[in-house]
mmCIF file of C-alpha atoms in Angstrom:
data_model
loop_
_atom_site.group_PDB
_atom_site.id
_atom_site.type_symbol
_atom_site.label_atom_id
_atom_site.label_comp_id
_atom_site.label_asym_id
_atom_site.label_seq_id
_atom_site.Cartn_x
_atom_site.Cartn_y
_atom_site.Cartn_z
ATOM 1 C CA UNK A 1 22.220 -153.631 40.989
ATOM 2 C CA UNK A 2 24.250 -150.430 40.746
ATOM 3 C CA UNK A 3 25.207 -148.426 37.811
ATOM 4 C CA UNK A 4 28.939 -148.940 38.055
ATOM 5 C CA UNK A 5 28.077 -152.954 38.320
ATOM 6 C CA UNK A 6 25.947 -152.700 35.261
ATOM 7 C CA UNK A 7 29.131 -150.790 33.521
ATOM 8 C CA UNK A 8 31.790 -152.975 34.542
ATOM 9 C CA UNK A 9 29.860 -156.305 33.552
ATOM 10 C CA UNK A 10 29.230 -154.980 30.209
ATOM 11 C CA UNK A 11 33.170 -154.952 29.797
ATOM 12 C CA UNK A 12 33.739 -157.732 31.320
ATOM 13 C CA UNK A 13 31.343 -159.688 29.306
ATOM 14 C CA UNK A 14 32.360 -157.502 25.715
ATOM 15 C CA UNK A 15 36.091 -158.143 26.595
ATOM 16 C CA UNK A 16 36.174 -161.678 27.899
ATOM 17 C CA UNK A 17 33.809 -163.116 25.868
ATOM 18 C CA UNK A 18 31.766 -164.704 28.860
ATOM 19 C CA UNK A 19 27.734 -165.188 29.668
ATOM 20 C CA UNK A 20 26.787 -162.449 31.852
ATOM 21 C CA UNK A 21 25.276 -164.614 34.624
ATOM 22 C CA UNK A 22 28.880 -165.814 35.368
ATOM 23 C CA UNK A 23 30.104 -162.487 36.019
ATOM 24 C CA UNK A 24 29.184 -162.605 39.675
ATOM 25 C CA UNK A 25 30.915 -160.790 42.676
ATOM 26 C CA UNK A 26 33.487 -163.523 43.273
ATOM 27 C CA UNK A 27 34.218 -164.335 40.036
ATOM 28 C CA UNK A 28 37.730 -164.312 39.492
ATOM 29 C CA UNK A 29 38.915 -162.621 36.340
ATOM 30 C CA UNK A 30 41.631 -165.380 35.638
ATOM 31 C CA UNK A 31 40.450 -168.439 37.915
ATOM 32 C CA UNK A 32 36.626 -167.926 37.013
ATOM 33 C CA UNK A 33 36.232 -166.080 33.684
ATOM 34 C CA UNK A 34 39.346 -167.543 31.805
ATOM 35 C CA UNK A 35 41.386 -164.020 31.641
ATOM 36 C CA UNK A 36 45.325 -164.401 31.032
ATOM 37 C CA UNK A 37 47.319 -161.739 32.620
ATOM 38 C CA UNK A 38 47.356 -159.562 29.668
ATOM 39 C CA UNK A 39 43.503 -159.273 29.556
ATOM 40 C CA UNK A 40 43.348 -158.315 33.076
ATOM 41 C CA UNK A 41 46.278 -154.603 32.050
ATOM 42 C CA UNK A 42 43.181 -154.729 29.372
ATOM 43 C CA UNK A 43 40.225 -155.033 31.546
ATOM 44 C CA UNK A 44 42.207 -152.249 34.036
ATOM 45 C CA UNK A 45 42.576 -150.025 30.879
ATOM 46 C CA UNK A 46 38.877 -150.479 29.762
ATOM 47 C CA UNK A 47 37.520 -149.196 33.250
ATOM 48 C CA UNK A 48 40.386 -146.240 33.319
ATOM 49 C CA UNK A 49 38.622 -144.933 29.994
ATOM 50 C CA UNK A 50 34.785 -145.818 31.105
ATOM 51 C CA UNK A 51 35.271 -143.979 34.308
ATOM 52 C CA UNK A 52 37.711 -141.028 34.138
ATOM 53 C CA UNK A 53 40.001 -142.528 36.343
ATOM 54 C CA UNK A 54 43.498 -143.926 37.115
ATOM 55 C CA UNK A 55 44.165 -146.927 38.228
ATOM 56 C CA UNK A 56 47.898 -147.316 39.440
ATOM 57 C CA UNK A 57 49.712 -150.283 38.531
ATOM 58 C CA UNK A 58 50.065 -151.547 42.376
ATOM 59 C CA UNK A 59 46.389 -151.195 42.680
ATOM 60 C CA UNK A 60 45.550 -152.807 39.822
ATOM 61 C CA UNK A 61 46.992 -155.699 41.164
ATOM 62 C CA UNK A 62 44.760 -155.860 43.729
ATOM 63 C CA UNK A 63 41.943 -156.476 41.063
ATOM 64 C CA UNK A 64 41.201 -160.087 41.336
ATOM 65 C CA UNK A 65 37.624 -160.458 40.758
ATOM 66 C CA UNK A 66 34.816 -158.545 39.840
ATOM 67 C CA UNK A 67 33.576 -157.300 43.228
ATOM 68 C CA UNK A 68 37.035 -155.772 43.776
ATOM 69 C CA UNK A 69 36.672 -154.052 40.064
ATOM 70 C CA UNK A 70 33.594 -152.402 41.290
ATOM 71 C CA UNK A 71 34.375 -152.049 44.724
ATOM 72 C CA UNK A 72 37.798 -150.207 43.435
ATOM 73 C CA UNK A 73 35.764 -147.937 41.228
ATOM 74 C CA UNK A 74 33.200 -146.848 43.024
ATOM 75 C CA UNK A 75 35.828 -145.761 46.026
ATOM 76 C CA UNK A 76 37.963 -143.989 43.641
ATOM 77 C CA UNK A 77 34.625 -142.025 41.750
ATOM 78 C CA UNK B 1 53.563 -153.857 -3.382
ATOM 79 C CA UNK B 2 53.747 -152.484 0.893
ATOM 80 C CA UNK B 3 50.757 -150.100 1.588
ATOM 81 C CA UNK B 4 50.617 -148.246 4.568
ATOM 82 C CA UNK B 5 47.939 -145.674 3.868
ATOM 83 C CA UNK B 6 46.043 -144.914 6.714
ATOM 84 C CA UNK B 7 48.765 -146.015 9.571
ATOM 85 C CA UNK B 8 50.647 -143.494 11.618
ATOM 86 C CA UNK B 9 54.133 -143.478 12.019
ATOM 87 C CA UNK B 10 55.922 -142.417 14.486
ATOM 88 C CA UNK B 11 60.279 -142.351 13.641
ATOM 89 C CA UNK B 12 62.879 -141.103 16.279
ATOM 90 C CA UNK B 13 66.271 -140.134 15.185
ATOM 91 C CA UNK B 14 64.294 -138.691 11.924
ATOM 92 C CA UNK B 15 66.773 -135.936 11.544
ATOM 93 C CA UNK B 16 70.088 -138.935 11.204
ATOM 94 C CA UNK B 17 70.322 -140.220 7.768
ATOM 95 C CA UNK B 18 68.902 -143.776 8.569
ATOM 96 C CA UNK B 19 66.082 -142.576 10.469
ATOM 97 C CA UNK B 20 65.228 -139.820 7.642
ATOM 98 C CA UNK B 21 65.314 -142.426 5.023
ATOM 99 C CA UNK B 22 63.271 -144.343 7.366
ATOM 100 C CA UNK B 23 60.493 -141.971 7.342
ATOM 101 C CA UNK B 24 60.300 -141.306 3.344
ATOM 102 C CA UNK B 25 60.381 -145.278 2.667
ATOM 103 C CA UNK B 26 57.239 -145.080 5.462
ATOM 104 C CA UNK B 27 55.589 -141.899 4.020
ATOM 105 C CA UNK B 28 56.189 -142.700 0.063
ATOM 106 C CA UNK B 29 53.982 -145.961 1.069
ATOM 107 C CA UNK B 30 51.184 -143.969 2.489
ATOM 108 C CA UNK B 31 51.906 -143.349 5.665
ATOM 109 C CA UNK B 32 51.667 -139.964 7.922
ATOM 110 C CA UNK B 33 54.493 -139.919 9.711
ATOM 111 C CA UNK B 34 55.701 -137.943 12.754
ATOM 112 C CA UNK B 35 59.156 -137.227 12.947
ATOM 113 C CA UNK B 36 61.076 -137.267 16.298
ATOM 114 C CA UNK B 37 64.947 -135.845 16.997
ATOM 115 C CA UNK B 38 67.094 -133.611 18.567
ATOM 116 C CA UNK B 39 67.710 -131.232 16.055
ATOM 117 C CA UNK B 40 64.633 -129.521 14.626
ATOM 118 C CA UNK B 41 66.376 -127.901 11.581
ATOM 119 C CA UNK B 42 66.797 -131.065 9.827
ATOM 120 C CA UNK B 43 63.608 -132.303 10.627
ATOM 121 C CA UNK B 44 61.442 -129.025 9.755
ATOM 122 C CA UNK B 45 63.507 -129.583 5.856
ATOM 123 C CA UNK B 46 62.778 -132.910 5.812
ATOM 124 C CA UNK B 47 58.791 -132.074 6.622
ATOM 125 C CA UNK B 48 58.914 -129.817 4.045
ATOM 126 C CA UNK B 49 60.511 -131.816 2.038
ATOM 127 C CA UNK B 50 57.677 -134.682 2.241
ATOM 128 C CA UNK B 51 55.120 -132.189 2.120
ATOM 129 C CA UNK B 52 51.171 -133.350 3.370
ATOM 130 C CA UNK B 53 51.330 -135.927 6.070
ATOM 131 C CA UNK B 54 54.469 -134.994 7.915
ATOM 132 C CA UNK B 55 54.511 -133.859 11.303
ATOM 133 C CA UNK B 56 57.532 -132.694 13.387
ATOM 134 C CA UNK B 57 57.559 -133.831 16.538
ATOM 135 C CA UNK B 58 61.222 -132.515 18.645
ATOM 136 C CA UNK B 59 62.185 -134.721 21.244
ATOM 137 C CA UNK B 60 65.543 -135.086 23.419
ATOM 138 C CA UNK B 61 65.906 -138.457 24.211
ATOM 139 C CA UNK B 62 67.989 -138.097 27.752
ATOM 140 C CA UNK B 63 65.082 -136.634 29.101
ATOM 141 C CA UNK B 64 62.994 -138.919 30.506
ATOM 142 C CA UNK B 65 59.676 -136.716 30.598
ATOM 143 C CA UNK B 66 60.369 -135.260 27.207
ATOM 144 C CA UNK B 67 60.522 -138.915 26.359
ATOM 145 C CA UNK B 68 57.296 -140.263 28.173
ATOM 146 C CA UNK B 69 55.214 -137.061 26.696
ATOM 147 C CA UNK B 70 56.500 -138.392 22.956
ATOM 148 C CA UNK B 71 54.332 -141.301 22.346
ATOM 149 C CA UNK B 72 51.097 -138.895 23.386
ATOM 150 C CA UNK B 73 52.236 -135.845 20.965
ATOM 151 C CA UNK B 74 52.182 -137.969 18.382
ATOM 152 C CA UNK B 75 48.817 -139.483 18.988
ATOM 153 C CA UNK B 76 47.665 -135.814 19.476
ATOM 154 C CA UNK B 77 48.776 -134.650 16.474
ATOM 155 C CA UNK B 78 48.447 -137.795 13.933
ATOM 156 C CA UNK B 79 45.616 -139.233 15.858
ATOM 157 C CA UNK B 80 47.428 -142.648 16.502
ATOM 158 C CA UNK B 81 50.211 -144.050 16.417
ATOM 159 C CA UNK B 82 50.165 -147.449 14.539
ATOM 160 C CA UNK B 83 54.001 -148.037 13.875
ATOM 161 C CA UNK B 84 56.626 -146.942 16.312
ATOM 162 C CA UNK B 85 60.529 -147.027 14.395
ATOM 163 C CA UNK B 86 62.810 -146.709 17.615
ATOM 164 C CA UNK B 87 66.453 -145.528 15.315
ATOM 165 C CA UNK B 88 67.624 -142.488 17.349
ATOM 166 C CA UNK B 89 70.771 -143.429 18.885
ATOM 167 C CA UNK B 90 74.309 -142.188 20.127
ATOM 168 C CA UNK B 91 77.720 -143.376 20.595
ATOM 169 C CA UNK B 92 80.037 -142.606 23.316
ATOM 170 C CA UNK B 93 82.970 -145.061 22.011
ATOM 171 C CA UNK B 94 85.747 -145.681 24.534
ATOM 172 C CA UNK B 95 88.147 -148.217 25.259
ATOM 173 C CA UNK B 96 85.968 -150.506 27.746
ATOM 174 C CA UNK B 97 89.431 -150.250 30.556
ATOM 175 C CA UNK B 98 88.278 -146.378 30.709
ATOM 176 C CA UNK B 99 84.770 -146.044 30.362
ATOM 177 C CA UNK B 100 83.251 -143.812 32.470
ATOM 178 C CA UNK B 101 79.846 -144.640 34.460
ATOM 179 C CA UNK B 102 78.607 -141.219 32.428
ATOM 180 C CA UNK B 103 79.827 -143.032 29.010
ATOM 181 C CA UNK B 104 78.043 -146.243 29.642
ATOM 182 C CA UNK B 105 74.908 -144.453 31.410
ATOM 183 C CA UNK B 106 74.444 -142.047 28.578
ATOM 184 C CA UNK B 107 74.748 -144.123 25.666
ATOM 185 C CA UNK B 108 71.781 -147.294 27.686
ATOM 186 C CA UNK B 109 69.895 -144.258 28.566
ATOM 187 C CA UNK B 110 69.372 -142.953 25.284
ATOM 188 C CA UNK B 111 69.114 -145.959 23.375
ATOM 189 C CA UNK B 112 67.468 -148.681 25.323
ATOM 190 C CA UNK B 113 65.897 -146.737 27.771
ATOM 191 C CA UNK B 114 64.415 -144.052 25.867
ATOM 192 C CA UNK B 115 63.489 -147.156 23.855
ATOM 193 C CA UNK B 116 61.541 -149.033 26.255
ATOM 194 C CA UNK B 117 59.843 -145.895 27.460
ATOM 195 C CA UNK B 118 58.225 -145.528 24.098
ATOM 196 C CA UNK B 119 57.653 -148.747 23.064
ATOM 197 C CA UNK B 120 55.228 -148.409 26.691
ATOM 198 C CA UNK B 121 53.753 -144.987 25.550
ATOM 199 C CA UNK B 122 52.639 -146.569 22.210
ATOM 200 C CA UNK B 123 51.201 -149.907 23.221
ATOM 201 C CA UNK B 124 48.287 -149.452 24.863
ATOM 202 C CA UNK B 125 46.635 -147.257 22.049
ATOM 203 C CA UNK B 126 48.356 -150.166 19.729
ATOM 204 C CA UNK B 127 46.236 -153.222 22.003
ATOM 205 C CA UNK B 128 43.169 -151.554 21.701
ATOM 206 C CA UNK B 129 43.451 -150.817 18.011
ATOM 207 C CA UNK B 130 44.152 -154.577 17.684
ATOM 208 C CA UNK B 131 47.117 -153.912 15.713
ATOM 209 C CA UNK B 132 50.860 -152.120 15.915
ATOM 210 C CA UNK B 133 54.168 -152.557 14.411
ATOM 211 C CA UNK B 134 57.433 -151.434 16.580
ATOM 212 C CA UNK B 135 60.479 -151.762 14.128
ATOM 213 C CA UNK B 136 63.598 -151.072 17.130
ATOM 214 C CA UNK B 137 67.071 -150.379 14.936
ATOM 215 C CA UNK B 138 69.117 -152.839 16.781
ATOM 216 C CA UNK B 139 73.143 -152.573 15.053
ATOM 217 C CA UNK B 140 75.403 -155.736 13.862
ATOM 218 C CA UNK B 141 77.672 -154.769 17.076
ATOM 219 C CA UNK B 142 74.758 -155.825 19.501
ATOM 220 C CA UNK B 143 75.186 -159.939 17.974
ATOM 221 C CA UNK B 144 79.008 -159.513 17.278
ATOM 222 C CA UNK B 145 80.335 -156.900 19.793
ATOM 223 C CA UNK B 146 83.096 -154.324 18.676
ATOM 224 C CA UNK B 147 86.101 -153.462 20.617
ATOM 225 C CA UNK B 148 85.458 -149.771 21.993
ATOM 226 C CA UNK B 149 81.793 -149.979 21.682
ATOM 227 C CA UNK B 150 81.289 -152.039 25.020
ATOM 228 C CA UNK B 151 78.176 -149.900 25.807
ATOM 229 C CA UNK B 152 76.798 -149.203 22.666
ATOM 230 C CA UNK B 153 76.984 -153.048 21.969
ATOM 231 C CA UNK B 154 75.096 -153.893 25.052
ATOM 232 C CA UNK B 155 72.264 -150.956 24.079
ATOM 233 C CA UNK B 156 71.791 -152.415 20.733
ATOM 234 C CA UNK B 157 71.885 -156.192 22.030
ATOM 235 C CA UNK B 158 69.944 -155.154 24.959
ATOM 236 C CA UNK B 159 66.648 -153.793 22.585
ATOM 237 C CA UNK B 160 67.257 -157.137 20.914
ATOM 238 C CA UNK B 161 66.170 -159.207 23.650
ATOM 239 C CA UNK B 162 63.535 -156.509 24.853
ATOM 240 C CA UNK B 163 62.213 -156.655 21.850
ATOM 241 C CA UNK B 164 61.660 -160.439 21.961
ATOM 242 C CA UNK B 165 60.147 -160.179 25.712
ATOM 243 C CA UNK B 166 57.307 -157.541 24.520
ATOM 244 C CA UNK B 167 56.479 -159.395 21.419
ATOM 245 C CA UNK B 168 56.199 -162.466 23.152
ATOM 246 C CA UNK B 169 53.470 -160.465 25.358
ATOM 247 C CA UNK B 170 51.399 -158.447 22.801
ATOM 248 C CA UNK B 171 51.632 -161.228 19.855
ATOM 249 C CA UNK B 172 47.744 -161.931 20.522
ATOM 250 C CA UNK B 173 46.863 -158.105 20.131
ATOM 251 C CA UNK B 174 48.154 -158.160 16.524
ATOM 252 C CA UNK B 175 51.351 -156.216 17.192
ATOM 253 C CA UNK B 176 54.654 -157.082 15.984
ATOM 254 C CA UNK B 177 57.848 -156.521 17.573
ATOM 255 C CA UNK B 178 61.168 -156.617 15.915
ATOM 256 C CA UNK B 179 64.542 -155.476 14.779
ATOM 257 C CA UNK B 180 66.658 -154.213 11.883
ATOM 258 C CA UNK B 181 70.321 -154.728 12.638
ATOM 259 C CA UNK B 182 72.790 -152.643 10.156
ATOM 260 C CA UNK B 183 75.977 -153.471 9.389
ATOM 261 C CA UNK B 184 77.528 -150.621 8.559
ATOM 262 C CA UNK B 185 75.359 -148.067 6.244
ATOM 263 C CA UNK B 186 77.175 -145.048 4.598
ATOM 264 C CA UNK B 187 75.690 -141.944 6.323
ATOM 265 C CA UNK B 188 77.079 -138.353 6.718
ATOM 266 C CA UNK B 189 79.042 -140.466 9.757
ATOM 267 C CA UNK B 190 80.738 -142.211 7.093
ATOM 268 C CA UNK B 191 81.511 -139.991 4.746
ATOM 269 C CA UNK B 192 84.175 -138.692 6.792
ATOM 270 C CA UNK B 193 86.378 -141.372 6.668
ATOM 271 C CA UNK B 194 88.933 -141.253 4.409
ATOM 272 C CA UNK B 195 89.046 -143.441 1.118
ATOM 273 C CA UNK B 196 91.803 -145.905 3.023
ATOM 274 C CA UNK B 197 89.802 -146.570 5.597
ATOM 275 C CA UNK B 198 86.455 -147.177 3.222
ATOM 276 C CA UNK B 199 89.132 -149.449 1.685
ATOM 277 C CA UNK B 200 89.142 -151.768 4.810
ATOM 278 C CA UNK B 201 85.977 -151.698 5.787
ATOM 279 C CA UNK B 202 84.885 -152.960 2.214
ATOM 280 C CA UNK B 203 87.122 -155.405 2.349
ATOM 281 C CA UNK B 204 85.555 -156.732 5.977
ATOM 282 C CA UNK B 205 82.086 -157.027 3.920
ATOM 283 C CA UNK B 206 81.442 -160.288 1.383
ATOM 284 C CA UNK B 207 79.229 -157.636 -0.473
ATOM 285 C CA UNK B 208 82.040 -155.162 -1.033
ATOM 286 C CA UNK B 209 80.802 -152.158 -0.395
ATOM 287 C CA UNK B 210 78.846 -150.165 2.428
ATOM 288 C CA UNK B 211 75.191 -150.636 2.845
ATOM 289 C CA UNK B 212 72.473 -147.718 1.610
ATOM 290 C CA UNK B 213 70.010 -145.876 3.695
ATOM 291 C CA UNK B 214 67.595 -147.155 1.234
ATOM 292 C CA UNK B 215 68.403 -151.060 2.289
ATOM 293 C CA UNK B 216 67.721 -150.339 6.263
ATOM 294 C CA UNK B 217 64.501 -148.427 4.938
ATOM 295 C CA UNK B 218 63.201 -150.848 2.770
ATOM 296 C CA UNK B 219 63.610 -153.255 5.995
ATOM 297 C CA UNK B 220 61.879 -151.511 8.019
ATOM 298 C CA UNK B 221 59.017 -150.828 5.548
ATOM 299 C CA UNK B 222 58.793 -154.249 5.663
ATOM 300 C CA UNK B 223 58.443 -155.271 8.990
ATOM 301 C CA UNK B 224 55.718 -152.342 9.367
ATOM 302 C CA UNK B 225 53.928 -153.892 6.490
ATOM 303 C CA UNK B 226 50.545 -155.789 6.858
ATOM 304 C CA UNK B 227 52.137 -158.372 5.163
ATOM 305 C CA UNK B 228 54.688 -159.106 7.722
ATOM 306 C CA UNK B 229 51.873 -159.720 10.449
ATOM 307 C CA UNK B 230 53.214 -163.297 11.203
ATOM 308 C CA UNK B 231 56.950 -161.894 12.057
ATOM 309 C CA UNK B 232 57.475 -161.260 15.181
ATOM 310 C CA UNK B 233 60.209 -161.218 17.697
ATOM 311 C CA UNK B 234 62.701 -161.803 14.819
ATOM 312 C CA UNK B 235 65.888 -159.521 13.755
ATOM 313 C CA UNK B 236 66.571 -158.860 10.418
ATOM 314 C CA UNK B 237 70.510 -158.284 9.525
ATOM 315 C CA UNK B 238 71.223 -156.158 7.178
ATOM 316 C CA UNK B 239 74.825 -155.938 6.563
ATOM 317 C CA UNK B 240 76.117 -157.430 3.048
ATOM 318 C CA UNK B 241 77.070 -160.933 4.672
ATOM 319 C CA UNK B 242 79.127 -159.200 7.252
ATOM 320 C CA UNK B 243 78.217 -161.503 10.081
ATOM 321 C CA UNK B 244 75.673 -164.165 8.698
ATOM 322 C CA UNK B 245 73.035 -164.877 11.814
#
């Protein structure tokens, strides 16, 4: 498991609220981890601060699920 | 009885006298306020004035980056900002049959606009704190209209139903959202009309007289209040029974 997994499950799990084993790759912020719309502009926000990046507004629509998250982050470190 | 110590307040249109009374209702409760408008004279006296916990903070509103580097100033230099008072404004009053594109772009630029760009720039520090109050100074025109004021109406109805949208959004985060609406409020703007003319417009209003500074303040203070947590989306009139909504 890779750092930036280990980071972004940690928010996930703080801001969502959810058991870490259901954080998996194709978990679905909204479908699979009960997210609304406005905790996925949160959950985009939280990984802008943890990583020193930005994330613009048409990619962070491309943010569905947990694999993307990471999969986003670790192109754009 | 309304404590803001601790919260940081940011006011546009500080240097105005609604805005000004605004932000020493806001800073005689506790508050450190930042104060935001085009003319720095009045706002450096009024800073002075208040003494500790006042910041001046010059911003022109039709420019959109001066505008979108506002809301991070302030943050800078108060370390937050926990309640947001949108009152800067302008009028460009014409006779709607010869309103110019400039007269109607000028007058949504500056006050919805420059509006909606803030309330963005404050909000996400606001969601993470779990808590923000944006007061937006809406006007009695925006729910009644007023002949000659066709753009300035629909800026200060406009806010109105912005206003609603974003608190419908942010509720769960513990932000507010909402607006004053003043009927009209004797300012420097008002003093020069002439005693006739005070005449009729006192005669328009069930109270009698124009409205204070003070009452739009105290408003205000209000809806920034902890206690007014559970209000949201709402407008409050203040106008001396001039149009009961």
């Amino acid at each position: 498991m890779s750092d930036v997994a280990d980071r972004v499950r940690k928010i996930v799990v703080e801001h969502l609220g959810v058991e870490e084993d259901k954080v998996v790759e194709s978990a679905s912020f909204i479908d699979d981890l009960g997210a609304d719309s406005l905790d996925t502009v949160e959950l985009v926000m939280a990984f802008e601060e943890e990583f020193g990046i930005e994330i613009p507004d048409d990619a962070a629509e491309t943010i569905q699920t947990f694999g993307d998250a990471v999969k986003f982050i670790k192109e754009a470190q | 009885m309304f404590d803001l110590t601790g919260k940081n307040a940011l006011v546009t249109g500080a240097s105005g006298g609604i805005g000004g009374e605004i932000a020493r209702t806001l800073h005689a409760a506790g508050a450190t306020v930042g104060l935001s408008g085009t003319r720095e004279a009045p706002l450096e006296a009024l800073a002075a004035d208040l003494g500790e916990r006042a910041h001046v903070l010059p911003c022109n509103l039709s420019d959109a980056a001066a505008v979108d580097a506002l809301p991070k100033q302030a943050a800078e230099t108060m370390g937050s900002v926990d309640i947001l008072v949108n009152n800067a404004g302008i009028t460009r009053d014409q006779l709607f049959m010869r309103m110019s594109d400039d007269e109607w772009a000028d007058v949504i630029n500056v006050n919805l606009t420059s509006t909606m760009r803030l309330c963005k720039g404050v909000i996400r520090g606001m969601m993470k704190a779990r808590w923000g109050r944006i007061v937006n100074i809406s006007s009695i025109v925006g729910a009644t209209g007023n002949a000659g004021q066709a753009n300035y109406a629909a800026s200060k109805a406009g806010m109105v139903g912005m206003s609603k949208s974003i608190a419908a959004e942010v509720a769960s985060r513990g932000i507010t959202v909402n607006c004053v609406a003043p009927g009209f409020i004797a300012t420097a703007m008002t003093d020069k009309l002439t005693d006739d003319q005070k005449a009729k417009i006192d005669q328009q209003i069930p109270a009698g007289r124009m409205g204070t500074p003070e009452e739009i303040a105290a408003a205000a203070l209000y809806l920034a209040s902890e206690q007014a947590g559970y209000v949201t989306g709402t407008t409050l009139h203040v106008n001396g029974g001039m149009a009961m909504l």
